[in-house]
mmCIF file of C-alpha atoms in Angstrom:
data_model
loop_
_atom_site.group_PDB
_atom_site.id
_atom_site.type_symbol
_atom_site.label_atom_id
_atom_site.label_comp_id
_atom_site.label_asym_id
_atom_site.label_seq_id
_atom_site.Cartn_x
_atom_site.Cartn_y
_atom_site.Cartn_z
ATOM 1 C CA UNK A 1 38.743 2.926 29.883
ATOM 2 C CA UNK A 2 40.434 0.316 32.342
ATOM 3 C CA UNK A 3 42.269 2.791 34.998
ATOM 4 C CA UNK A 4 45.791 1.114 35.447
ATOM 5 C CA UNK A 5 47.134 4.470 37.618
ATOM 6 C CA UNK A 6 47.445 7.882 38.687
ATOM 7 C CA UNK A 7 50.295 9.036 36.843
ATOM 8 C CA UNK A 8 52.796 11.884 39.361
ATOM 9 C CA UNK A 9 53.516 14.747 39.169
ATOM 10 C CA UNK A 10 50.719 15.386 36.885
ATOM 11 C CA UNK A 11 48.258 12.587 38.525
ATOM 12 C CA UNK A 12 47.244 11.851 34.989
ATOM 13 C CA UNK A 13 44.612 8.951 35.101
ATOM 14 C CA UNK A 14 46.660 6.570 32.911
ATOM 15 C CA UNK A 15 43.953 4.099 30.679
ATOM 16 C CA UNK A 16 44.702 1.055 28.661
ATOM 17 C CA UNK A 17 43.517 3.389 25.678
ATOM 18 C CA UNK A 18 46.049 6.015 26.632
ATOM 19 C CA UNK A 19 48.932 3.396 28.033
ATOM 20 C CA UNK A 20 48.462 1.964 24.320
ATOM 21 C CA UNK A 21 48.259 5.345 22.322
ATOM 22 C CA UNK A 22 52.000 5.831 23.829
ATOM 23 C CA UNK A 23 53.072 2.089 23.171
ATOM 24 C CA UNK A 24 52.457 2.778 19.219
ATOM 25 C CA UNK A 25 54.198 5.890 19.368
ATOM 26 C CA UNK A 26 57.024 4.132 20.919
ATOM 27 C CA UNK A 27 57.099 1.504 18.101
ATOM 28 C CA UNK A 28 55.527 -1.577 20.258
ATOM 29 C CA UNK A 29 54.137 -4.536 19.191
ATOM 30 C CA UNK A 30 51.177 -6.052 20.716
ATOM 31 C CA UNK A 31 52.748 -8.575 22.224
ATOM 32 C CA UNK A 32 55.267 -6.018 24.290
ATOM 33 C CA UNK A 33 52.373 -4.202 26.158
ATOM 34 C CA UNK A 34 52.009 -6.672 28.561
ATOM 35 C CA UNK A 35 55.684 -6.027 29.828
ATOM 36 C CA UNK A 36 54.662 -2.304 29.654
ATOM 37 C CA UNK A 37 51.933 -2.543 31.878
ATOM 38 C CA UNK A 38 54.296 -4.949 34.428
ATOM 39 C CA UNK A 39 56.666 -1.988 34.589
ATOM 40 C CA UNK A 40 53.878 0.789 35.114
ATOM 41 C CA UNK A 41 52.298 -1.526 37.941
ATOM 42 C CA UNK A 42 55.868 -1.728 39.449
ATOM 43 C CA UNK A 43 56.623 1.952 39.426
ATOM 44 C CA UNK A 44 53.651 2.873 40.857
ATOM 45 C CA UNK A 45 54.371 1.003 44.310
ATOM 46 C CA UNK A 46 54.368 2.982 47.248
ATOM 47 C CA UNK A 47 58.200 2.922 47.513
ATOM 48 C CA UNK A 48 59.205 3.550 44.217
ATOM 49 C CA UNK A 49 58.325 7.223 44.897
ATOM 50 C CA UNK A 50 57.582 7.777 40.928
ATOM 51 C CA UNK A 51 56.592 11.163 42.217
ATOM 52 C CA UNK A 52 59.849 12.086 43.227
ATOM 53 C CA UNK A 53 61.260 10.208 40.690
ATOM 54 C CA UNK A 54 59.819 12.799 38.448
ATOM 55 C CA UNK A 55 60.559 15.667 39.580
ATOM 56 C CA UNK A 56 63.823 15.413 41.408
ATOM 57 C CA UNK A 57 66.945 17.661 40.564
ATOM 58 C CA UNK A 58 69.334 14.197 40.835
ATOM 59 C CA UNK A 59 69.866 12.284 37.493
ATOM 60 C CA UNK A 60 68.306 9.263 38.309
ATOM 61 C CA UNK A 61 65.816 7.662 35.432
ATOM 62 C CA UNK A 62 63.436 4.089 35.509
ATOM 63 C CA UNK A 63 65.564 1.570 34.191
ATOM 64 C CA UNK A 64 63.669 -1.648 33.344
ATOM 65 C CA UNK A 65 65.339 -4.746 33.450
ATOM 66 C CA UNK A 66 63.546 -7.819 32.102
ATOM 67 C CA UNK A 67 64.324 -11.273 33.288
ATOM 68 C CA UNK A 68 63.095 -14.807 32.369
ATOM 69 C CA UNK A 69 61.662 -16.413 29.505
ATOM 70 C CA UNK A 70 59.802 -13.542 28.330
ATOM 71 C CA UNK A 71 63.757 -12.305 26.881
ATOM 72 C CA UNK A 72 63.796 -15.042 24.454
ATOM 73 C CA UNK A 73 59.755 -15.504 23.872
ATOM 74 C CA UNK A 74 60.203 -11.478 22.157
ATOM 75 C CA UNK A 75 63.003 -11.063 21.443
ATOM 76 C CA UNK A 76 65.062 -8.713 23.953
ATOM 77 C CA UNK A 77 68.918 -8.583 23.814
ATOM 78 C CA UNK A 78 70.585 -9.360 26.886
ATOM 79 C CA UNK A 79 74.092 -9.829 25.255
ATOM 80 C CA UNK A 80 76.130 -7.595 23.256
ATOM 81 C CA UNK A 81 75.412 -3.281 23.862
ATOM 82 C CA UNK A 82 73.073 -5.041 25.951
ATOM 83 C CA UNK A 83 72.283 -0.758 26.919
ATOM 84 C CA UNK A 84 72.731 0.613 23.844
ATOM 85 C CA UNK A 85 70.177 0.633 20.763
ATOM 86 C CA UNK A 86 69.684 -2.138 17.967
ATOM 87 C CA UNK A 87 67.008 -4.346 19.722
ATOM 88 C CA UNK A 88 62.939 -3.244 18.721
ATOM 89 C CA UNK A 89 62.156 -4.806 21.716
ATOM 90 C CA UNK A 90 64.590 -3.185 24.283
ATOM 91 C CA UNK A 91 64.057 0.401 22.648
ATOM 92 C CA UNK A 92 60.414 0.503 22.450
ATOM 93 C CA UNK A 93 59.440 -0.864 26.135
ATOM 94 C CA UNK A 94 62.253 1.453 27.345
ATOM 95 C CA UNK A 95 60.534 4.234 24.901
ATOM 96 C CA UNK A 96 56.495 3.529 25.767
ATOM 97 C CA UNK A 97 57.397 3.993 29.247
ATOM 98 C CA UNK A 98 59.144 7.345 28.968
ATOM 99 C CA UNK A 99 56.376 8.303 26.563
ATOM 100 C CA UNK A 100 53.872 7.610 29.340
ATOM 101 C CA UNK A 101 55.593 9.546 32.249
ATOM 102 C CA UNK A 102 55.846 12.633 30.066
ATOM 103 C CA UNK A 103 52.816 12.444 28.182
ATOM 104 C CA UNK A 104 50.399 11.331 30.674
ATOM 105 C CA UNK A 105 52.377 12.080 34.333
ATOM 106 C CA UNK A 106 53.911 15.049 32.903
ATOM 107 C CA UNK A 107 57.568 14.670 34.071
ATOM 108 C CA UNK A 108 58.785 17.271 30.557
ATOM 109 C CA UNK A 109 62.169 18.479 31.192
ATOM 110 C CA UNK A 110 62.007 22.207 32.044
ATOM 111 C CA UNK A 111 58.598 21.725 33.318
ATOM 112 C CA UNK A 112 57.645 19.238 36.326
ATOM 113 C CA UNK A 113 61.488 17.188 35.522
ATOM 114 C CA UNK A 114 63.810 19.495 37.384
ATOM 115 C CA UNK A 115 67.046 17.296 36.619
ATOM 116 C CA UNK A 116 69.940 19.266 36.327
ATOM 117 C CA UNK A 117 71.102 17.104 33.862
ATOM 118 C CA UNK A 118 69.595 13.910 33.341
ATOM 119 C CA UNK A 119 70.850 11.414 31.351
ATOM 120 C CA UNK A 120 70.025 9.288 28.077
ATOM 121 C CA UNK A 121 68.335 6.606 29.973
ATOM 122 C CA UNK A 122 65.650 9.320 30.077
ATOM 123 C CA UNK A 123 65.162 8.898 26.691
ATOM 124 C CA UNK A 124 64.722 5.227 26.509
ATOM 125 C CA UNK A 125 66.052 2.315 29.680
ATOM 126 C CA UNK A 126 65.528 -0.890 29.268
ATOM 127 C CA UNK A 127 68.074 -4.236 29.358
ATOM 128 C CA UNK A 128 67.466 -7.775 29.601
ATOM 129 C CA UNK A 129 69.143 -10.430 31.770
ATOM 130 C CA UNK A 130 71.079 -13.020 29.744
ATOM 131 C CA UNK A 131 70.058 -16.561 30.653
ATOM 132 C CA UNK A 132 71.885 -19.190 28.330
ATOM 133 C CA UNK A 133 75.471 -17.544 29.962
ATOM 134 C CA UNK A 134 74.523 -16.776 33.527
ATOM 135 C CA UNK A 135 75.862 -19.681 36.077
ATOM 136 C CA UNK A 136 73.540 -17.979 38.763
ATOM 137 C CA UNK A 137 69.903 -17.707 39.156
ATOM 138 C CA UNK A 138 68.010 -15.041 37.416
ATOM 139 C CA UNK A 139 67.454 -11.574 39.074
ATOM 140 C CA UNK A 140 63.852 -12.397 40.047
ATOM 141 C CA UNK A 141 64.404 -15.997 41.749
ATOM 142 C CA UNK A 142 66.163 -13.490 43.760
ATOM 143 C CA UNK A 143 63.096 -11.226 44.669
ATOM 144 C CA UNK A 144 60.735 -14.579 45.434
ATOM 145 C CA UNK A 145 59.294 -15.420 41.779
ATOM 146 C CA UNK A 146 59.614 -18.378 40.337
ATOM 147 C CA UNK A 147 62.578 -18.661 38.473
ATOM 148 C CA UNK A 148 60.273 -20.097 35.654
ATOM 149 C CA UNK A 149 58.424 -16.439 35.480
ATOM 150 C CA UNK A 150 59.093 -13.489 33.611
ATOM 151 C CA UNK A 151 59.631 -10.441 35.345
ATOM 152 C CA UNK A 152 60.250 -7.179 34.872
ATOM 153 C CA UNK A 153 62.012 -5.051 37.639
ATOM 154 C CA UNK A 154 62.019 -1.297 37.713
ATOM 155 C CA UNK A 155 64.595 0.826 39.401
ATOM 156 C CA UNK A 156 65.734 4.320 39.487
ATOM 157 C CA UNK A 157 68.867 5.019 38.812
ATOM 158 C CA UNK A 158 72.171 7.027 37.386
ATOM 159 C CA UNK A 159 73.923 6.364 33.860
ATOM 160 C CA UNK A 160 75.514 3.059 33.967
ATOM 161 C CA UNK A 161 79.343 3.706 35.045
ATOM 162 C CA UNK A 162 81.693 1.306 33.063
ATOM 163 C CA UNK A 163 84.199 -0.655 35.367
ATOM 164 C CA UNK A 164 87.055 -2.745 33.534
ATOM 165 C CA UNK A 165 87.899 -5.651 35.743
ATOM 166 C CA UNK A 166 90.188 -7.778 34.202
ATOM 167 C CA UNK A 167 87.893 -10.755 34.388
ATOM 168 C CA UNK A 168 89.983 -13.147 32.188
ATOM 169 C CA UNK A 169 93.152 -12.943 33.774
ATOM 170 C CA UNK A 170 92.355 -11.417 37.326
ATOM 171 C CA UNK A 171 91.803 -13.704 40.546
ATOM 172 C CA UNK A 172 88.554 -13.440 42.146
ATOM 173 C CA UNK A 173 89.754 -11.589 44.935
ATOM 174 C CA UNK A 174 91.532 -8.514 42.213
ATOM 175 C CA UNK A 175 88.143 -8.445 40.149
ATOM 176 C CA UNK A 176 86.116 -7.849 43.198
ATOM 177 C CA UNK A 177 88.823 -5.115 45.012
ATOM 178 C CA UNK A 178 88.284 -3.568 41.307
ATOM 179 C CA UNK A 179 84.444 -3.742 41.697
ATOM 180 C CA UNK A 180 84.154 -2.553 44.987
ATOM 181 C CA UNK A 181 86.800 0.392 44.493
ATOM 182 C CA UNK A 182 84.618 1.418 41.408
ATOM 183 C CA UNK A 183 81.433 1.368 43.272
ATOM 184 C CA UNK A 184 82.109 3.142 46.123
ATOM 185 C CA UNK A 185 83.011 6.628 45.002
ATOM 186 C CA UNK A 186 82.017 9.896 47.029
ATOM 187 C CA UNK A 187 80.145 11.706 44.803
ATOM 188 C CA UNK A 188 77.334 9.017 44.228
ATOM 189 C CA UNK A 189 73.693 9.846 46.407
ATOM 190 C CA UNK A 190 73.777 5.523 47.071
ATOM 191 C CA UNK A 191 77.590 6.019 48.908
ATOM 192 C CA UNK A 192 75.902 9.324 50.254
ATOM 193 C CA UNK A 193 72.075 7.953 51.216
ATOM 194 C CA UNK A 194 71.880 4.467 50.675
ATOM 195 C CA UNK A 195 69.308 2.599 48.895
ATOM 196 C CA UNK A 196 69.228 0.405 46.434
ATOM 197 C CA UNK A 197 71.964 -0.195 43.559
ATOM 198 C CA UNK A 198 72.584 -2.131 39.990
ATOM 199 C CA UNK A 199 75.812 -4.285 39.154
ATOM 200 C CA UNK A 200 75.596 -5.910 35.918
ATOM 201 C CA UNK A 201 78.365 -8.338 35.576
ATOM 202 C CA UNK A 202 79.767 -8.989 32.241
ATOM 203 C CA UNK A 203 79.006 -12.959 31.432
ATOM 204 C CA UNK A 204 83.099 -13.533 31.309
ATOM 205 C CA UNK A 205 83.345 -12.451 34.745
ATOM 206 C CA UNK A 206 80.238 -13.997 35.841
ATOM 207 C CA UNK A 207 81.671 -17.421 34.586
ATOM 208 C CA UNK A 208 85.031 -16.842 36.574
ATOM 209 C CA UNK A 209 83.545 -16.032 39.309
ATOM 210 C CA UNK A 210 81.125 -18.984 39.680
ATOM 211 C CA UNK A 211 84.328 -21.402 38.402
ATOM 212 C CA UNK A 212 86.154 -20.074 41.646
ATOM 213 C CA UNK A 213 83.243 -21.279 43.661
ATOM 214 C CA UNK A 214 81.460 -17.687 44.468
ATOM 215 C CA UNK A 215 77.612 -17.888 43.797
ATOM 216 C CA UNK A 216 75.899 -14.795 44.089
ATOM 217 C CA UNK A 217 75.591 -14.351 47.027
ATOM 218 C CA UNK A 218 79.061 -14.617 48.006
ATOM 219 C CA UNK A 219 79.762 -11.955 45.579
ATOM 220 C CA UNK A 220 77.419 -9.606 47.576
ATOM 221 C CA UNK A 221 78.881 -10.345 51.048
ATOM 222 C CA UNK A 222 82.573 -9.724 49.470
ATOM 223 C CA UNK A 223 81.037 -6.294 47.991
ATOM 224 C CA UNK A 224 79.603 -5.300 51.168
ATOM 225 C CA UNK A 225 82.796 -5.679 53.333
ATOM 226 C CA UNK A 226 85.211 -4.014 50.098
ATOM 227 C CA UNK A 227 82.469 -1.181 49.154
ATOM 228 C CA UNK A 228 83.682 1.091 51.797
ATOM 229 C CA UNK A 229 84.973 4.809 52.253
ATOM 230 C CA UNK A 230 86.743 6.073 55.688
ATOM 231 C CA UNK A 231 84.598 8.454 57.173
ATOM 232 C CA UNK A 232 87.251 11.362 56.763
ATOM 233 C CA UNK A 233 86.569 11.193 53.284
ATOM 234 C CA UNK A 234 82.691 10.937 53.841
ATOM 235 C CA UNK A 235 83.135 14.544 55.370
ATOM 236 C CA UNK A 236 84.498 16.060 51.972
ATOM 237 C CA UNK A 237 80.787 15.834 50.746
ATOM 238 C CA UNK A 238 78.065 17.590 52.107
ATOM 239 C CA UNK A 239 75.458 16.578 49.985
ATOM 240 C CA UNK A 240 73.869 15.729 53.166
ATOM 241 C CA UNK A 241 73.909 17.496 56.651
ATOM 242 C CA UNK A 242 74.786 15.182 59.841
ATOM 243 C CA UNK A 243 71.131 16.237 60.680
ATOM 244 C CA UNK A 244 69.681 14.061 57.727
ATOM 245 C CA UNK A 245 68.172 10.874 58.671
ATOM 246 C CA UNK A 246 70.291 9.129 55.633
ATOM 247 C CA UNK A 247 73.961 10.710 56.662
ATOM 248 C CA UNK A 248 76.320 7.886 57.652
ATOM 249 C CA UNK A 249 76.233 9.735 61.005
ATOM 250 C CA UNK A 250 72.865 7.504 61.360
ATOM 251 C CA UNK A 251 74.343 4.679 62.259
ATOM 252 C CA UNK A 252 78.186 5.546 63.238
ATOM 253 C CA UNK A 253 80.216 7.688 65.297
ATOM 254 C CA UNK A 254 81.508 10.393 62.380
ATOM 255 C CA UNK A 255 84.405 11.351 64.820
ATOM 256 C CA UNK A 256 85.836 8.187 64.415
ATOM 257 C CA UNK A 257 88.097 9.465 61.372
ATOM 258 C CA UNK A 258 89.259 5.953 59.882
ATOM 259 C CA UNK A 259 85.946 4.038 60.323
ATOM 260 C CA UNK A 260 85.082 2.540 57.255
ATOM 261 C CA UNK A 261 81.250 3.551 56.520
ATOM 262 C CA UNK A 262 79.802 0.763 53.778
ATOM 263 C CA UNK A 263 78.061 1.734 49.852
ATOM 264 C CA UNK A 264 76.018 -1.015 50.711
ATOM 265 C CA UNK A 265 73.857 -1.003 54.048
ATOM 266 C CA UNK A 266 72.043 -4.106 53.726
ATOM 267 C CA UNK A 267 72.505 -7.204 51.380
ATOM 268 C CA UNK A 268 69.196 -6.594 49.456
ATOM 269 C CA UNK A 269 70.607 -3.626 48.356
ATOM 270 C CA UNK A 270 72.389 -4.159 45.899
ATOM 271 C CA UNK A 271 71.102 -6.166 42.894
ATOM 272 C CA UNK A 272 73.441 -8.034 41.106
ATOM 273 C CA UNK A 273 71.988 -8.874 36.926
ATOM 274 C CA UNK A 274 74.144 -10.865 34.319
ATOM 275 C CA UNK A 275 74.224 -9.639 30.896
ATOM 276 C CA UNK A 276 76.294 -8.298 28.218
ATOM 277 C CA UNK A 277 78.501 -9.780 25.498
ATOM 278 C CA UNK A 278 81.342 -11.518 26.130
ATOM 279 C CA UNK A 279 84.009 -9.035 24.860
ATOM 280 C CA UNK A 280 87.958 -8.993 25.238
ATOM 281 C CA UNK A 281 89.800 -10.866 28.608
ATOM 282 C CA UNK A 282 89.471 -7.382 30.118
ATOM 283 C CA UNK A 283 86.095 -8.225 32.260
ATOM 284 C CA UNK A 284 83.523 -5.708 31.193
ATOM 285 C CA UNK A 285 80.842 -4.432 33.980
ATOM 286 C CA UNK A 286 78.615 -1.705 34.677
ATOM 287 C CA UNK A 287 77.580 -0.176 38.121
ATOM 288 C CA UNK A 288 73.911 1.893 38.675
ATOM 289 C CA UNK A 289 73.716 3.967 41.588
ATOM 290 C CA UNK A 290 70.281 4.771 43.050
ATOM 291 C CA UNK A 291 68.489 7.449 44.404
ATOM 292 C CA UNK A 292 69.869 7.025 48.045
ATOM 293 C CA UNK A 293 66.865 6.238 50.000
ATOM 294 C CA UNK A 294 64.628 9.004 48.436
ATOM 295 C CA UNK A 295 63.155 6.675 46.252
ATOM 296 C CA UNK A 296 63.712 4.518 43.028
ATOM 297 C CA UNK A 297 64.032 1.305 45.363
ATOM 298 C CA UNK A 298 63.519 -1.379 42.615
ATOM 299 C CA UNK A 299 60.087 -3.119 42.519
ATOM 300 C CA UNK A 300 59.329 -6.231 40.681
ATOM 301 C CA UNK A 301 56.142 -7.459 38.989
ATOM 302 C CA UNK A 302 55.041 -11.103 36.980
ATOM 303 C CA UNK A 303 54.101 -10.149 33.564
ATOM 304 C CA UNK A 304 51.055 -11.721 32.589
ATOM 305 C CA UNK A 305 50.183 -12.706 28.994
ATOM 306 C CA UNK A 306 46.455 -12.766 27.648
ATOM 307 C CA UNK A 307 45.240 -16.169 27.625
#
């Protein structure tokens, strides 16, 4: 009868007993609950906004992304379809999750889930981060764990958007004009509100770029100077009005028709995860917008094991 959390929109008291009812509908093992419970913990932070998350009208859905030795320990597949199905491990965390927000927060399309469409990560969202072929740190060294922990991060976000970069032939410099060009598109809330966003670089690219000398955090600086739209375009969407605390009119003059307002407003932003298989020369990525700053922000959390 352990409470874990209040589960929005429903505020359903969410129990180990009912947290692990939903794990064996989802097809967990034992061993995967304790990742479970890291997610829940994480989406439950203040900032994640899970009650919004919910219930909002945008697409966005909890994506889980696991990271450390906990990948290999059960078994997740950070490599090839690395979002698609075929992994017991990937599906059913991804699955007990969902199961819990619907069965216990109540977040049923039609009902409290007013998306106007959604998308399949609602269903099941969860990837790993590949480790053996990443020539960076892992995702969580990034968000001050130990690189030696596992961790699960949580984040709110759109489908994954497929970017072909070229990785095998392209120079550094064409790969991330590609990246950038892809990410910063008008019709996405993050290029609209900010907040937090997902690249998952393909480990072919990943290797290119770290043999050219760009560690990750090079990668984000080059992002955040590319990842830009004039603000002449910014005015074709009104998704937000200049009286909105997240318009780009926040923090620049809108009249100035050629200034270049950025996707990414501050380096911790964007997170930047290594997985996938290794494909064709052509340089596969992905790209996750968020929620702009209504929530989703990406939280973090240690999984613990039972002693």
């Amino acid at each position: 009868q352990q409470v874990i959390g209040i589960i929005p929109p429903y505020q359903g008291i969410a129990t180990l007993e009912k947290i692990a009812v939903n794990c064996v509908m989802a097809g967990c093992l034992s061993e995967y609950v304790p990742v479970v419970l890291a997610a829940l913990r994480a989406m439950l932070k203040e900032r994640f906004n899970l009650n919004g998350v919910q219930a909002t009208t945008h697409s966005a859905a909890p994506l889980l992304i696991v990271s450390g030795p906990v990948v290999e320990r059960l078994g997740f597949n950070s490599r090839d379809n690395a979002f698609a199905g075929g992994c017991r491990a990937n599906a059913a965390v991804g699955r007990a999750i969902r199961l819990i927000l619907w069965n216990i927060g109540g977040g049923r399309a039609g009902e409290l889930d007013k998306a106007v469409l959604g998308h399949p990560g609602k269903w099941s969202h969860c990837i790993a981060e590949e480790k053996e072929w990443n020539p960076w740190g892992p995702l969580h060294a990034d968000r001050r764990f130990d690189p030696e922990d596992s961790c699960v991060t949580v984040f709110a976000g759109e489908a994954p958007h497929h970017i072909m970069t070229g990785g095998g032939y392209s120079s550094p410099d064409k790969i991330l004009t590609v990246l950038a060009d892809s990410m910063a598109t008008l019709g996405n809330s993050t290029m609209q509100a900010g907040g937090d966003m997902v690249l998952v670089i393909g480990p072919l690219v990943a290797r290119h770029l770290a043999e050219k000398g760009y560690s990750k955090s090079d990668v984000r600086e080059a992002l955040i100077e590319r990842a830009r739209k004039p603000v002449r375009l910014m005015k074709a969407n009104e998704y937000l009005g200049e009286s909105h605390p997240f318009h780009f009119s926040s923090f620049m003059n809108p009249q100035e028709e050629e200034a270049l307002v950025p996707l990414i407003r501050r380096p911790e932003n964007l997170l930047i995860v290594v997985a996938g298989g290794w494909g064709s020369g052509s340089g596969i990525c992905a790209f996750i917008p968020g929620w702009g700053q209504h929530g989703g922000f990406a939280q973090t959390e240690k999984i613990e094991f039972p002693v």
